[in-house]
Amino acid sequence: MKKILGGLAVAGMMSLALVGCSASGGDSGGDGLITVGFAQTGSESGWRSANTESMKAAFSEENGFKLVFNAADNKPEAQIAAVRSFINQGVDAIVIAPIVVDGWDDVLKEAKDAGIPVILEDRTTSASPDLYATWVGLDFQKEGQTAGEWVAENFGDTPTNLVVLEGTTGSSAALDRATGFNKAIEGTSINVLDSQTGNFTRADGKTVMEGFLQKYGKDINVLFAHNDDMGLGALDAIKAAGLVPGQDIKIVTIDAVHDGMQALADGEFNYIVECNPILGEQVAEIVKKVLAGETVEKSYIVPDGAFTQEDAIKLLPTRPY
Ligand code: GYE
């Protein structure tokens, strides 16, 4: 154990030295490449696949990186274990898309003590900001608010029953989207009948929607799903119940991945708020800056749009994901 710790301390000092001196960033492997450990959430959605692809393309050998990739199957303990293993391997930098906001303090302190900078991608944490270098992501609260404003504008004046499919419990994406949405519908005649997690997956979106339909049947007027995939899963449940999605039940989702945009173009979804998953290049650039000792902002927010059915028909052929 002592030996391992000794090795760790040396690796830490080496990375620290590299952070301080090397203009081209770390090179712990001695192969001219920057070794980056990326702790991805898992592979729950179309958004996630596009994000993983974007990260893998940006952290390529041609771009000067050696990527150590881990997907944690959306299990927070597994993700923390992956980060710990990156620290033990003595990578040059660690990128994390945190599954949940809480529970990060200890392992982030360990990375800091080892001199390995941490860059957050996509979601945020509740950990103290001095435990990570920066965060590249999206304004989830604003996304929720945009969805809520659309609901309020279209249905806020007449009694309307709404159900919510929430994303992963405890994730910043789900927490902030709920906050933004609830603020936007406050004081309107929208009645939230029920709100449950569908874990950002199609399968759970379908199961939870089946439950909602059994319980509330035709009383449901609007569905807000925290991502496209859960909305897509819900389509099956709605059709199986003999109802027409997009008409009997209006649907608003977040992400705007290809299958979601297709459902919007087909009239089965009614509105989608965009969440851009193509973050790889920006994250890679920032990792290089951090390792070169350059000052970076504490956060980089990538802007999002929002789409109607007409927009989807026009944009579908040229969507990059
Ligand atoms: O909306 C969802 C994914 O954190 C923004 O995670 C991300 C969310 C995205 O599973 O589809």
mmCIF file of C-alpha atoms and ligand atoms in Angstrom:
data_model
loop_
_atom_site.group_PDB
_atom_site.id
_atom_site.type_symbol
_atom_site.label_atom_id
_atom_site.label_comp_id
_atom_site.label_asym_id
_atom_site.label_seq_id
_atom_site.Cartn_x
_atom_site.Cartn_y
_atom_site.Cartn_z
ATOM 1 C CA MET A 1 0.000 0.000 0.000
ATOM 2 C CA LYS A 2 2.826 2.341 0.962
ATOM 3 C CA LYS A 3 4.501 1.589 -2.329
ATOM 4 C CA ILE A 4 1.349 2.402 -4.294
ATOM 5 C CA LEU A 5 0.864 5.612 -2.384
ATOM 6 C CA GLY A 6 4.475 6.551 -3.004
ATOM 7 C CA GLY A 7 4.011 5.928 -6.704
ATOM 8 C CA LEU A 8 0.857 7.957 -6.667
ATOM 9 C CA ALA A 9 2.561 10.881 -5.002
ATOM 10 C CA VAL A 10 5.332 10.801 -7.600
ATOM 11 C CA ALA A 11 2.804 10.629 -10.435
ATOM 12 C CA GLY A 12 1.008 13.543 -8.832
ATOM 13 C CA MET A 13 4.178 15.605 -8.605
ATOM 14 C CA MET A 14 5.015 14.797 -12.205
ATOM 15 C CA SER A 15 1.609 15.941 -13.409
ATOM 16 C CA LEU A 16 1.941 19.059 -11.289
ATOM 17 C CA ALA A 17 5.311 19.779 -12.818
ATOM 18 C CA LEU A 18 3.822 19.299 -16.281
ATOM 19 C CA VAL A 19 0.896 21.559 -15.476
ATOM 20 C CA GLY A 20 3.372 24.209 -14.423
ATOM 21 C CA CYS A 21 6.018 23.939 -17.126
ATOM 22 C CA SER A 22 4.891 22.283 -20.303
ATOM 23 C CA ALA A 23 3.425 24.613 -22.908
ATOM 24 C CA SER A 24 2.022 21.690 -24.882
ATOM 25 C CA GLY A 25 0.268 20.119 -21.880
ATOM 26 C CA GLY A 26 0.857 16.846 -20.051
ATOM 27 C CA ASP A 27 2.512 13.785 -21.498
ATOM 28 C CA SER A 28 2.520 11.230 -18.719
ATOM 29 C CA GLY A 29 2.880 8.335 -21.175
ATOM 30 C CA GLY A 30 6.041 9.741 -22.757
ATOM 31 C CA ASP A 31 4.537 9.125 -26.209
ATOM 32 C CA GLY A 32 3.869 12.744 -27.044
ATOM 33 C CA LEU A 33 0.165 12.270 -26.347
ATOM 34 C CA ILE A 34 -1.946 13.805 -23.600
ATOM 35 C CA THR A 35 -3.659 11.012 -21.688
ATOM 36 C CA VAL A 36 -7.237 11.922 -20.747
ATOM 37 C CA GLY A 37 -9.593 9.789 -18.694
ATOM 38 C CA PHE A 38 -13.227 10.447 -19.607
ATOM 39 C CA ALA A 39 -15.883 9.240 -17.173
ATOM 40 C CA GLN A 40 -19.085 9.171 -19.235
ATOM 41 C CA THR A 41 -22.499 8.539 -17.621
ATOM 42 C CA GLY A 42 -23.450 5.507 -19.691
ATOM 43 C CA SER A 43 -25.397 5.084 -22.903
ATOM 44 C CA GLU A 44 -28.935 5.965 -21.880
ATOM 45 C CA SER A 45 -30.020 8.114 -24.819
ATOM 46 C CA GLY A 46 -29.485 9.349 -28.360
ATOM 47 C CA TRP A 47 -28.045 12.527 -26.864
ATOM 48 C CA ARG A 48 -25.495 10.449 -24.978
ATOM 49 C CA SER A 49 -24.437 8.503 -28.076
ATOM 50 C CA ALA A 50 -23.888 11.761 -29.970
ATOM 51 C CA ASN A 51 -21.944 13.197 -27.043
ATOM 52 C CA THR A 52 -19.710 10.113 -26.749
ATOM 53 C CA GLU A 53 -19.055 10.186 -30.479
ATOM 54 C CA SER A 54 -18.155 13.875 -30.360
ATOM 55 C CA MET A 55 -15.780 13.324 -27.425
ATOM 56 C CA LYS A 56 -14.090 10.314 -29.043
ATOM 57 C CA ALA A 57 -13.590 12.226 -32.297
ATOM 58 C CA ALA A 58 -12.104 15.257 -30.531
ATOM 59 C CA PHE A 59 -9.827 13.301 -28.170
ATOM 60 C CA SER A 60 -8.169 11.408 -31.018
ATOM 61 C CA GLU A 61 -4.495 10.593 -31.490
ATOM 62 C CA GLU A 62 -4.398 12.940 -34.507
ATOM 63 C CA ASN A 63 -5.401 15.706 -32.119
ATOM 64 C CA GLY A 64 -2.645 14.702 -29.663
ATOM 65 C CA PHE A 65 -4.656 12.687 -27.164
ATOM 66 C CA LYS A 66 -4.818 9.201 -25.770
ATOM 67 C CA LEU A 67 -8.379 8.718 -24.518
ATOM 68 C CA VAL A 68 -9.166 6.320 -21.691
ATOM 69 C CA PHE A 69 -12.943 5.960 -21.961
ATOM 70 C CA ASN A 70 -15.309 4.661 -19.306
ATOM 71 C CA ALA A 71 -19.116 4.519 -19.400
ATOM 72 C CA ALA A 72 -20.569 3.830 -15.953
ATOM 73 C CA ASP A 73 -24.015 2.477 -16.898
ATOM 74 C CA ASN A 74 -25.520 5.395 -14.959
ATOM 75 C CA LYS A 75 -24.305 3.990 -11.627
ATOM 76 C CA PRO A 76 -22.792 6.828 -9.563
ATOM 77 C CA GLU A 77 -20.497 4.512 -7.527
ATOM 78 C CA ALA A 78 -19.136 2.950 -10.724
ATOM 79 C CA GLN A 79 -18.418 6.403 -12.124
ATOM 80 C CA ILE A 80 -16.541 7.453 -8.994
ATOM 81 C CA ALA A 81 -14.555 4.190 -9.148
ATOM 82 C CA ALA A 82 -13.645 4.969 -12.779
ATOM 83 C CA VAL A 83 -12.335 8.402 -11.789
ATOM 84 C CA ARG A 84 -10.316 6.811 -8.975
ATOM 85 C CA SER A 85 -8.802 4.391 -11.459
ATOM 86 C CA PHE A 86 -7.851 7.303 -13.754
ATOM 87 C CA ILE A 87 -6.057 8.891 -10.782
ATOM 88 C CA ASN A 88 -4.226 5.613 -10.070
ATOM 89 C CA GLN A 89 -3.199 5.363 -13.722
ATOM 90 C CA GLY A 90 -1.706 8.853 -13.487
ATOM 91 C CA VAL A 91 -3.579 10.313 -16.464
ATOM 92 C CA ASP A 92 -2.804 13.922 -17.406
ATOM 93 C CA ALA A 93 -6.371 15.194 -17.089
ATOM 94 C CA ILE A 94 -9.802 13.860 -16.180
ATOM 95 C CA VAL A 95 -13.090 14.794 -17.857
ATOM 96 C CA ILE A 96 -16.314 13.877 -16.071
ATOM 97 C CA ALA A 97 -19.967 14.010 -17.162
ATOM 98 C CA PRO A 98 -21.326 13.594 -13.609
ATOM 99 C CA ILE A 99 -24.328 11.238 -13.404
ATOM 100 C CA VAL A 100 -25.553 12.936 -10.221
ATOM 101 C CA VAL A 101 -24.646 16.238 -8.562
ATOM 102 C CA ASP A 102 -23.750 14.903 -5.110
ATOM 103 C CA GLY A 103 -20.977 12.681 -3.760
ATOM 104 C CA TRP A 104 -17.991 14.114 -5.621
ATOM 105 C CA ASP A 105 -15.986 15.902 -2.922
ATOM 106 C CA ASP A 106 -13.697 13.055 -1.844
ATOM 107 C CA VAL A 107 -12.615 11.829 -5.260
ATOM 108 C CA LEU A 108 -12.198 15.371 -6.599
ATOM 109 C CA LYS A 109 -9.926 16.132 -3.630
ATOM 110 C CA GLU A 110 -7.932 13.000 -4.468
ATOM 111 C CA ALA A 111 -7.488 14.204 -8.054
ATOM 112 C CA LYS A 112 -6.449 17.622 -6.821
ATOM 113 C CA ASP A 113 -3.910 16.108 -4.406
ATOM 114 C CA ALA A 114 -2.524 14.042 -7.295
ATOM 115 C CA GLY A 115 -2.168 17.221 -9.380
ATOM 116 C CA ILE A 116 -4.595 16.011 -12.041
ATOM 117 C CA PRO A 117 -6.943 18.722 -13.319
ATOM 118 C CA VAL A 118 -10.638 17.842 -13.650
ATOM 119 C CA ILE A 119 -12.847 19.314 -16.366
ATOM 120 C CA LEU A 120 -16.606 18.817 -16.085
ATOM 121 C CA GLU A 121 -18.512 18.170 -19.269
ATOM 122 C CA ASP A 122 -22.308 18.266 -19.809
ATOM 123 C CA ARG A 123 -23.655 18.097 -16.229
ATOM 124 C CA THR A 124 -22.513 19.890 -13.067
ATOM 125 C CA THR A 125 -21.881 18.836 -9.465
ATOM 126 C CA SER A 126 -22.587 20.329 -6.061
ATOM 127 C CA ALA A 127 -18.862 20.063 -5.200
ATOM 128 C CA SER A 128 -16.875 23.188 -4.389
ATOM 129 C CA PRO A 129 -15.785 24.907 -7.653
ATOM 130 C CA ASP A 130 -12.149 24.963 -6.541
ATOM 131 C CA LEU A 131 -12.099 21.170 -6.877
ATOM 132 C CA TYR A 132 -12.379 21.361 -10.679
ATOM 133 C CA ALA A 133 -10.881 23.600 -13.353
ATOM 134 C CA THR A 134 -13.947 24.384 -15.408
ATOM 135 C CA TRP A 135 -17.289 23.137 -16.743
ATOM 136 C CA VAL A 136 -18.422 22.951 -20.373
ATOM 137 C CA GLY A 137 -22.160 22.390 -20.631
ATOM 138 C CA LEU A 138 -25.667 23.612 -21.231
ATOM 139 C CA ASP A 139 -28.093 25.836 -19.381
ATOM 140 C CA PHE A 140 -30.526 23.135 -18.240
ATOM 141 C CA GLN A 141 -32.658 25.536 -16.238
ATOM 142 C CA LYS A 142 -33.195 27.691 -19.296
ATOM 143 C CA GLU A 143 -34.075 24.581 -21.332
ATOM 144 C CA GLY A 144 -36.762 23.675 -18.765
ATOM 145 C CA GLN A 145 -37.974 27.248 -18.748
ATOM 146 C CA THR A 146 -38.286 27.338 -22.557
ATOM 147 C CA ALA A 147 -40.343 24.123 -22.456
ATOM 148 C CA GLY A 148 -42.496 25.566 -19.665
ATOM 149 C CA GLU A 149 -43.037 28.847 -21.489
ATOM 150 C CA TRP A 150 -44.270 26.965 -24.531
ATOM 151 C CA VAL A 151 -46.750 25.024 -22.366
ATOM 152 C CA ALA A 152 -47.834 28.200 -20.554
ATOM 153 C CA GLU A 153 -48.351 30.127 -23.795
ATOM 154 C CA ASN A 154 -50.322 27.359 -25.502
ATOM 155 C CA PHE A 155 -52.332 25.870 -22.628
ATOM 156 C CA GLY A 156 -51.928 28.231 -19.663
ATOM 157 C CA ASP A 157 -55.344 29.881 -19.975
ATOM 158 C CA THR A 158 -57.512 26.752 -19.904
ATOM 159 C CA PRO A 159 -57.541 23.983 -17.266
ATOM 160 C CA THR A 160 -54.864 21.547 -18.509
ATOM 161 C CA ASN A 161 -53.563 18.335 -16.944
ATOM 162 C CA LEU A 162 -49.874 17.603 -17.434
ATOM 163 C CA VAL A 163 -47.593 14.681 -16.609
ATOM 164 C CA VAL A 164 -43.800 14.791 -16.416
ATOM 165 C CA LEU A 165 -41.188 12.162 -17.253
ATOM 166 C CA GLU A 166 -38.127 13.260 -15.308
ATOM 167 C CA GLY A 167 -34.507 12.463 -16.116
ATOM 168 C CA THR A 168 -32.091 10.618 -13.820
ATOM 169 C CA THR A 169 -32.908 11.460 -10.202
ATOM 170 C CA GLY A 170 -30.263 13.722 -8.688
ATOM 171 C CA SER A 171 -28.718 14.711 -12.032
ATOM 172 C CA SER A 172 -28.207 18.409 -12.681
ATOM 173 C CA ALA A 173 -30.003 18.007 -16.008
ATOM 174 C CA ALA A 174 -33.184 16.729 -14.304
ATOM 175 C CA LEU A 175 -33.021 19.040 -11.288
ATOM 176 C CA ASP A 176 -32.462 22.223 -13.287
ATOM 177 C CA ARG A 177 -34.937 21.385 -16.046
ATOM 178 C CA ALA A 178 -37.619 20.807 -13.376
ATOM 179 C CA THR A 179 -36.799 24.124 -11.695
ATOM 180 C CA GLY A 180 -36.965 26.096 -14.955
ATOM 181 C CA PHE A 181 -40.158 24.396 -16.092
ATOM 182 C CA ASN A 182 -41.987 24.828 -12.791
ATOM 183 C CA LYS A 183 -41.128 28.521 -12.656
ATOM 184 C CA ALA A 184 -42.479 29.050 -16.146
ATOM 185 C CA ILE A 185 -45.858 27.403 -15.470
ATOM 186 C CA GLU A 186 -46.329 29.013 -12.056
ATOM 187 C CA GLY A 187 -49.580 30.937 -11.790
ATOM 188 C CA THR A 188 -51.079 29.397 -14.955
ATOM 189 C CA SER A 189 -53.986 26.952 -15.122
ATOM 190 C CA ILE A 190 -51.610 24.015 -15.767
ATOM 191 C CA ASN A 191 -52.158 21.240 -13.240
ATOM 192 C CA VAL A 192 -49.267 18.790 -12.795
ATOM 193 C CA LEU A 193 -51.021 15.454 -12.286
ATOM 194 C CA ASP A 194 -47.858 13.424 -11.775
ATOM 195 C CA SER A 195 -44.079 13.589 -12.188
ATOM 196 C CA GLN A 196 -41.820 10.537 -12.098
ATOM 197 C CA THR A 197 -38.377 9.530 -13.291
ATOM 198 C CA GLY A 198 -37.939 7.610 -16.527
ATOM 199 C CA ASN A 199 -34.136 7.653 -16.136
ATOM 200 C CA PHE A 200 -33.656 9.355 -19.518
ATOM 201 C CA THR A 201 -34.326 6.017 -21.313
ATOM 202 C CA ARG A 202 -36.918 4.923 -23.868
ATOM 203 C CA ALA A 203 -37.752 1.741 -21.951
ATOM 204 C CA ASP A 204 -38.504 3.551 -18.692
ATOM 205 C CA GLY A 205 -40.281 6.377 -20.513
ATOM 206 C CA LYS A 206 -42.639 3.785 -21.930
ATOM 207 C CA THR A 207 -43.218 1.950 -18.628
ATOM 208 C CA VAL A 208 -43.820 5.093 -16.606
ATOM 209 C CA MET A 209 -46.173 6.511 -19.254
ATOM 210 C CA GLU A 210 -48.135 3.241 -19.218
ATOM 211 C CA GLY A 211 -48.585 3.748 -15.481
ATOM 212 C CA PHE A 212 -49.713 7.355 -15.968
ATOM 213 C CA LEU A 213 -52.235 6.257 -18.609
ATOM 214 C CA GLN A 214 -53.619 3.505 -16.405
ATOM 215 C CA LYS A 215 -54.062 5.950 -13.568
ATOM 216 C CA TYR A 216 -55.289 9.088 -15.365
ATOM 217 C CA GLY A 217 -56.372 7.847 -18.810
ATOM 218 C CA LYS A 218 -57.858 10.522 -21.034
ATOM 219 C CA ASP A 219 -57.424 13.185 -18.353
ATOM 220 C CA ILE A 220 -53.839 13.706 -19.518
ATOM 221 C CA ASN A 221 -53.606 16.658 -21.925
ATOM 222 C CA VAL A 222 -49.864 17.347 -22.067
ATOM 223 C CA LEU A 223 -46.651 15.371 -21.507
ATOM 224 C CA PHE A 224 -43.356 17.065 -20.662
ATOM 225 C CA ALA A 225 -40.428 14.635 -21.037
ATOM 226 C CA HIS A 226 -36.969 15.754 -19.851
ATOM 227 C CA ASN A 227 -35.491 14.169 -23.011
ATOM 228 C CA ASP A 228 -36.503 12.927 -26.445
ATOM 229 C CA ASP A 229 -35.884 9.266 -25.655
ATOM 230 C CA MET A 230 -38.408 9.118 -22.814
ATOM 231 C CA GLY A 231 -40.888 10.933 -25.057
ATOM 232 C CA LEU A 232 -40.236 8.378 -27.810
ATOM 233 C CA GLY A 233 -40.837 5.506 -25.369
ATOM 234 C CA ALA A 234 -44.047 7.223 -24.236
ATOM 235 C CA LEU A 235 -45.312 7.297 -27.849
ATOM 236 C CA ASP A 236 -45.657 3.508 -27.787
ATOM 237 C CA ALA A 237 -47.627 3.614 -24.545
ATOM 238 C CA ILE A 238 -49.928 6.380 -25.837
ATOM 239 C CA LYS A 239 -50.631 4.552 -29.106
ATOM 240 C CA ALA A 240 -51.242 1.285 -27.255
ATOM 241 C CA ALA A 241 -53.822 3.121 -25.128
ATOM 242 C CA GLY A 242 -55.677 4.052 -28.302
ATOM 243 C CA LEU A 243 -54.733 7.746 -28.153
ATOM 244 C CA VAL A 244 -53.041 9.885 -30.801
ATOM 245 C CA PRO A 245 -49.740 11.453 -29.699
ATOM 246 C CA GLY A 246 -49.369 15.083 -30.727
ATOM 247 C CA GLN A 247 -53.160 15.456 -30.786
ATOM 248 C CA ASP A 248 -54.910 13.779 -27.841
ATOM 249 C CA ILE A 249 -51.786 14.283 -25.763
ATOM 250 C CA LYS A 250 -49.499 17.190 -26.681
ATOM 251 C CA ILE A 251 -45.817 16.422 -26.149
ATOM 252 C CA VAL A 252 -42.866 18.682 -25.402
ATOM 253 C CA THR A 253 -39.372 17.254 -24.931
ATOM 254 C CA ILE A 254 -35.727 18.338 -24.691
ATOM 255 C CA ASP A 255 -32.611 17.371 -26.773
ATOM 256 C CA ALA A 256 -33.599 17.520 -30.483
ATOM 257 C CA VAL A 257 -31.701 14.367 -31.488
ATOM 258 C CA HIS A 258 -32.544 12.862 -34.848
ATOM 259 C CA ASP A 259 -35.343 10.501 -33.748
ATOM 260 C CA GLY A 260 -36.927 13.268 -31.686
ATOM 261 C CA MET A 261 -36.849 15.676 -34.621
ATOM 262 C CA GLN A 262 -38.375 12.948 -36.797
ATOM 263 C CA ALA A 263 -41.258 12.525 -34.323
ATOM 264 C CA LEU A 264 -41.696 16.312 -34.345
ATOM 265 C CA ALA A 265 -41.725 16.422 -38.142
ATOM 266 C CA ASP A 266 -44.257 13.545 -38.127
ATOM 267 C CA GLY A 267 -46.579 15.514 -35.826
ATOM 268 C CA GLU A 268 -46.226 13.096 -32.889
ATOM 269 C CA PHE A 269 -44.228 15.592 -30.789
ATOM 270 C CA ASN A 270 -45.353 19.221 -30.635
ATOM 271 C CA TYR A 271 -42.243 21.111 -29.515
ATOM 272 C CA ILE A 272 -38.587 20.321 -28.740
ATOM 273 C CA VAL A 273 -36.067 22.399 -26.831
ATOM 274 C CA GLU A 274 -32.563 21.805 -28.132
ATOM 275 C CA CYS A 275 -29.659 20.516 -26.026
ATOM 276 C CA ASN A 276 -26.444 20.377 -28.020
ATOM 277 C CA PRO A 277 -24.369 17.219 -27.407
ATOM 278 C CA ILE A 278 -21.484 18.204 -29.709
ATOM 279 C CA LEU A 279 -19.143 19.403 -26.982
ATOM 280 C CA GLY A 280 -15.991 17.406 -27.785
ATOM 281 C CA GLU A 281 -13.903 19.957 -29.643
ATOM 282 C CA GLN A 282 -14.507 22.674 -27.113
ATOM 283 C CA VAL A 283 -13.699 20.365 -24.208
ATOM 284 C CA ALA A 284 -10.494 19.162 -25.914
ATOM 285 C CA GLU A 285 -9.357 22.723 -26.518
ATOM 286 C CA ILE A 286 -10.009 23.625 -22.886
ATOM 287 C CA VAL A 287 -8.158 20.553 -21.614
ATOM 288 C CA LYS A 288 -5.105 21.691 -23.572
ATOM 289 C CA LYS A 289 -5.387 25.203 -22.152
ATOM 290 C CA VAL A 290 -5.717 23.953 -18.594
ATOM 291 C CA LEU A 291 -2.675 21.678 -18.967
ATOM 292 C CA ALA A 292 -0.696 24.540 -20.484
ATOM 293 C CA GLY A 293 -1.430 26.545 -17.342
ATOM 294 C CA GLU A 294 -3.542 29.109 -19.191
ATOM 295 C CA THR A 295 -6.390 30.786 -17.364
ATOM 296 C CA VAL A 296 -9.831 29.510 -18.286
ATOM 297 C CA GLU A 297 -13.358 30.620 -17.409
ATOM 298 C CA LYS A 298 -15.130 28.723 -14.634
ATOM 299 C CA SER A 299 -17.912 27.761 -17.060
ATOM 300 C CA TYR A 300 -18.594 27.617 -20.784
ATOM 301 C CA ILE A 301 -22.277 27.486 -21.702
ATOM 302 C CA VAL A 302 -23.204 26.262 -25.173
ATOM 303 C CA PRO A 303 -26.364 28.008 -26.490
ATOM 304 C CA ASP A 304 -29.532 26.036 -27.368
ATOM 305 C CA GLY A 305 -32.493 26.718 -29.681
ATOM 306 C CA ALA A 306 -36.050 25.349 -29.759
ATOM 307 C CA PHE A 307 -38.089 23.838 -32.584
ATOM 308 C CA THR A 308 -41.680 23.641 -33.814
ATOM 309 C CA GLN A 309 -43.077 20.955 -36.151
ATOM 310 C CA GLU A 310 -42.481 23.244 -39.159
ATOM 311 C CA ASP A 311 -38.860 23.819 -38.085
ATOM 312 C CA ALA A 312 -38.301 20.065 -37.790
ATOM 313 C CA ILE A 313 -39.532 19.403 -41.327
ATOM 314 C CA LYS A 314 -37.113 22.037 -42.653
ATOM 315 C CA LEU A 315 -34.121 21.148 -40.485
ATOM 316 C CA LEU A 316 -34.248 17.335 -40.426
ATOM 317 C CA PRO A 317 -32.201 16.764 -43.592
ATOM 318 C CA THR A 318 -29.266 18.835 -42.318
ATOM 319 C CA ARG A 319 -29.209 17.940 -38.618
ATOM 320 C CA PRO A 320 -25.731 16.773 -37.599
ATOM 321 C CA TYR A 321 -27.015 14.337 -34.912
HETATM 322 O O1 GYE B 1 -30.688 15.525 -22.145
HETATM 323 C C1 GYE B 1 -30.272 13.208 -21.940
HETATM 324 C C2 GYE B 1 -29.063 12.493 -21.499
HETATM 325 O O2 GYE B 1 -27.158 15.470 -19.437
HETATM 326 C C3 GYE B 1 -27.920 16.878 -21.156
HETATM 327 O O3 GYE B 1 -28.527 13.317 -20.485
HETATM 328 C C4 GYE B 1 -27.707 15.493 -20.683
HETATM 329 C C5 GYE B 1 -28.949 14.633 -20.694
HETATM 330 C C6 GYE B 1 -29.708 14.562 -22.005
HETATM 331 O O4 GYE B 1 -29.241 11.231 -21.172
HETATM 332 O O5 GYE B 1 -30.775 12.699 -23.143
#
